[in-house]
């Protein structure tokens, strides 16, 4: 027979775990509602998107027609913003030749400037690879453990039922620690497996790991190609293609953030 004090201690442990879980869930719900009411995430997305549009317009000023901005074709809401920035740049920027603008674009926008795109995507790809692999590895590990403990829990409960049916001492196989493990882990391990997958999705690790190395290689090839172009038309065409590629990535990033935010609300 199990001492009554041990049973009470086990009940106290379960009650404490349930109270802690309820407290964490309540705090999370309240925080989500507060941030949703303030629209903090949406405002941050708009600010980040606008900052990237300004960087693109600054880097391509004089190389791409700013009065017909690329972002206006993809998202008409931002067209007026892009035109206003272009007009401001036209007043403030000194007049330079297209060759100087080409070299400045390669130097500042692609290769070596603050926030240059090639080093950025290479760095993010390097960071995303171990994150994605680690998240997938932990998710698979916890999923396998969850399956194993679910089967063991079934066997344990079946044995307990058999003992209660065939023996007068109904608690002959009961053990406080085993009961705790077989009641807690079959629930906790699937949560941990899902959490690992959610972390990968929230950090956008899988998409970055697959896309960013390819994107960095394309941008580096364009950066090597641009100085060799001898006509203004070919330079403008190549810069336009590069910026279209970067704009697609920016829009995909924003959609991924919005999707993760919507999934979090559900």
XYZ file of C-alpha atoms in Angstrom:
266
model
C 0.000 0.000 0.000
C 1.162 3.579 -0.718
C 1.427 5.818 2.373
C -1.252 8.504 2.485
C 1.381 11.235 2.793
C 2.962 10.133 -0.505
C -0.410 10.226 -2.277
C -1.081 13.705 -0.918
C 2.367 14.868 -2.076
C 1.713 13.516 -5.574
C -1.669 15.274 -5.698
C 0.014 18.497 -4.594
C 2.570 18.188 -7.417
C -0.186 17.748 -10.015
C -2.174 20.648 -8.588
C 0.912 22.891 -8.674
C 1.689 21.945 -12.288
C -1.900 22.635 -13.352
C -1.874 26.010 -11.577
C 1.432 26.985 -13.214
C 0.119 25.949 -16.642
C -3.100 27.933 -16.174
C -1.127 30.991 -15.063
C 1.183 30.854 -18.097
C -1.715 30.391 -20.514
C -3.650 33.284 -18.955
C -0.613 35.580 -19.102
C 0.004 34.654 -22.744
C -3.610 35.336 -23.726
C -3.578 38.723 -21.986
C -0.295 39.701 -23.645
C -1.590 38.722 -27.092
C -4.755 40.731 -26.593
C -2.811 43.765 -25.425
C -0.450 43.647 -28.401
C -3.324 42.965 -30.807
C -5.243 45.976 -29.533
C -2.193 48.196 -29.929
C -1.422 46.648 -33.344
C 2.256 46.687 -32.430
C 3.217 43.891 -34.793
C 1.373 45.389 -37.768
C 2.961 48.777 -37.159
C 6.403 47.198 -36.930
C 5.828 45.317 -40.211
C 4.778 48.525 -41.972
C 7.780 50.405 -40.580
C 10.211 47.662 -41.610
C 8.651 47.344 -45.056
C 8.763 51.125 -45.567
C 12.404 51.278 -44.453
C 13.365 48.603 -46.989
C 11.475 50.456 -49.738
C 13.380 53.662 -48.907
C 16.712 51.820 -48.987
C 15.874 50.408 -52.391
C 14.833 53.805 -53.755
C 17.977 55.465 -52.419
C 20.231 52.825 -53.935
C 18.517 52.819 -57.341
C 17.882 56.562 -57.675
C 18.775 57.536 -61.217
C 18.877 53.909 -62.378
C 15.181 53.005 -62.073
C 12.215 55.258 -62.796
C 11.074 56.224 -59.321
C 7.798 57.675 -60.590
C 6.793 54.162 -61.638
C 8.135 52.282 -58.589
C 8.396 48.519 -58.525
C 6.658 48.372 -55.168
C 3.665 50.115 -56.736
C 3.227 47.234 -59.156
C 3.340 44.654 -56.382
C 1.402 46.632 -53.748
C -0.454 49.723 -55.026
C -0.943 51.015 -51.479
C 2.762 51.843 -51.305
C 2.959 53.613 -54.677
C 2.240 57.097 -53.312
C 4.792 56.593 -50.555
C 7.467 55.511 -53.048
C 6.758 58.464 -55.380
C 7.023 60.926 -52.477
C 10.387 59.446 -51.455
C 11.611 59.622 -55.053
C 10.677 63.321 -55.341
C 12.508 64.056 -52.087
C 15.594 62.219 -53.334
C 15.484 64.152 -56.615
C 15.778 67.421 -54.723
C 18.513 66.261 -52.359
C 20.712 63.988 -54.502
C 23.616 65.438 -56.508
C 23.755 64.837 -60.244
C 26.067 61.985 -61.179
C 26.632 59.855 -64.259
C 25.012 56.476 -64.684
C 28.430 54.789 -64.343
C 28.979 56.374 -60.942
C 25.510 55.334 -59.868
C 26.134 51.805 -61.122
C 29.365 51.502 -59.147
C 27.749 53.018 -56.066
C 24.847 50.574 -56.373
C 27.159 47.568 -56.518
C 29.312 48.873 -53.707
C 26.627 50.094 -51.299
C 23.547 48.050 -52.111
C 24.987 44.651 -52.981
C 28.477 44.056 -51.653
C 30.026 46.315 -49.064
C 27.698 48.991 -47.699
C 25.868 49.119 -44.407
C 23.075 46.584 -44.824
C 24.455 45.290 -48.140
C 22.246 42.510 -49.449
C 24.786 39.805 -50.339
C 26.445 39.660 -46.883
C 23.027 39.942 -45.243
C 21.527 36.941 -47.034
C 24.701 34.899 -46.616
C 24.721 35.625 -42.887
C 21.021 34.852 -42.455
C 21.373 31.626 -44.447
C 24.236 30.554 -42.188
C 22.151 31.341 -39.102
C 19.030 29.624 -40.431
C 20.680 26.318 -41.343
C 21.546 25.131 -37.799
C 18.313 26.590 -36.425
C 16.158 24.692 -38.902
C 18.128 21.465 -38.423
C 18.031 21.764 -34.636
C 14.285 22.469 -34.566
C 13.531 19.507 -36.836
C 15.809 17.241 -34.800
C 14.206 18.170 -31.464
C 10.712 17.928 -32.906
C 11.378 14.410 -34.218
C 13.043 13.421 -30.914
C 10.114 14.557 -28.770
C 7.601 13.005 -31.194
C 9.305 9.594 -30.912
C 9.460 9.870 -27.134
C 5.792 10.841 -27.045
C 4.844 7.735 -29.027
C 6.965 5.500 -26.806
C 5.575 6.924 -23.560
C 2.024 6.749 -24.911
C 2.473 3.008 -25.539
C 4.149 2.495 -22.155
C 1.381 4.461 -20.469
C -1.209 2.205 -22.127
C 0.635 -0.915 -20.936
C 0.991 0.530 -17.430
C -2.687 1.371 -17.154
C -3.654 -2.041 -18.516
C -1.504 -3.729 -15.866
C -3.074 -1.612 -13.157
C -6.551 -2.583 -14.286
C -5.555 -6.256 -14.342
C -4.133 -5.978 -10.828
C -7.316 -4.360 -9.516
C -9.427 -7.112 -11.083
C -7.388 -10.129 -9.932
C -5.868 -8.993 -6.647
C -7.387 -7.647 -3.496
C -4.517 -5.205 -3.058
C -5.511 -2.773 -5.821
C -2.388 -0.648 -5.478
C 0.191 -3.389 -5.660
C 1.815 -2.009 -8.827
C 1.348 1.645 -8.034
C 4.452 3.798 -7.806
C 4.316 7.599 -7.336
C 7.107 8.445 -9.749
C 5.926 6.049 -12.454
C 2.384 7.375 -12.139
C 3.715 10.915 -12.503
C 5.762 10.001 -15.574
C 3.018 8.063 -17.324
C 0.425 10.760 -16.660
C 2.581 13.803 -17.457
C 4.940 12.831 -20.287
C 2.355 11.516 -22.811
C 0.822 15.000 -22.644
C 3.960 17.116 -22.295
C 6.093 15.495 -25.009
C 3.681 16.161 -27.926
C 3.505 19.784 -26.731
C 7.302 20.005 -26.825
C 7.415 18.462 -30.322
C 4.846 20.958 -31.579
C 6.670 23.817 -29.881
C 9.920 22.921 -31.642
C 8.158 22.975 -35.014
C 6.459 26.249 -34.093
C 9.803 27.840 -33.251
C 11.141 26.918 -36.694
C 8.041 28.355 -38.367
C 8.106 31.525 -36.285
C 11.777 32.136 -37.032
C 11.139 31.378 -40.730
C 14.069 28.994 -40.567
C 12.990 26.490 -43.197
C 12.245 29.064 -45.883
C 15.423 31.015 -45.204
C 17.548 27.883 -45.208
C 16.177 26.869 -48.621
C 15.998 30.281 -50.293
C 18.704 32.574 -48.943
C 21.790 30.715 -50.239
C 20.319 30.738 -53.758
C 19.371 34.399 -53.465
C 22.831 35.363 -52.201
C 24.488 33.499 -55.092
C 22.292 35.263 -57.659
C 22.989 38.682 -56.154
C 26.728 38.039 -56.045
C 26.658 37.022 -59.721
C 24.789 40.226 -60.608
C 27.256 42.280 -58.592
C 30.092 40.775 -60.656
C 28.184 41.310 -63.900
C 27.143 44.942 -63.450
C 30.625 46.584 -63.648
C 31.207 44.788 -66.965
C 28.116 46.267 -68.634
C 28.955 49.112 -70.973
C 25.538 50.553 -71.795
C 23.132 52.448 -69.576
C 20.168 50.432 -70.847
C 21.698 47.100 -69.879
C 22.623 48.468 -66.443
C 19.091 49.726 -65.845
C 17.626 46.400 -66.958
C 19.906 44.385 -64.671
C 19.302 46.641 -61.673
C 15.561 46.373 -62.245
C 15.756 42.577 -62.238
C 17.797 42.598 -59.036
C 15.341 44.905 -57.291
C 12.384 42.834 -58.473
C 14.034 39.797 -56.904
C 14.634 41.653 -53.647
C 11.078 42.998 -53.654
C 9.661 39.490 -54.063
C 11.719 38.340 -51.087
C 10.560 41.345 -49.040
C 6.914 40.620 -49.823
C 7.350 36.919 -49.016
C 8.974 37.837 -45.701
C 6.088 40.150 -44.838
C 3.478 37.530 -45.747
C 5.315 34.936 -43.649
C 5.318 37.302 -40.669
C 1.625 38.050 -41.110
C 0.842 34.327 -41.423
C 2.757 33.541 -38.238
C 0.946 36.366 -36.470
C -2.465 35.080 -37.616
C -1.567 31.539 -36.553
C -0.555 32.903 -33.148
C -3.936 34.593 -32.733
C -5.756 31.342 -33.424
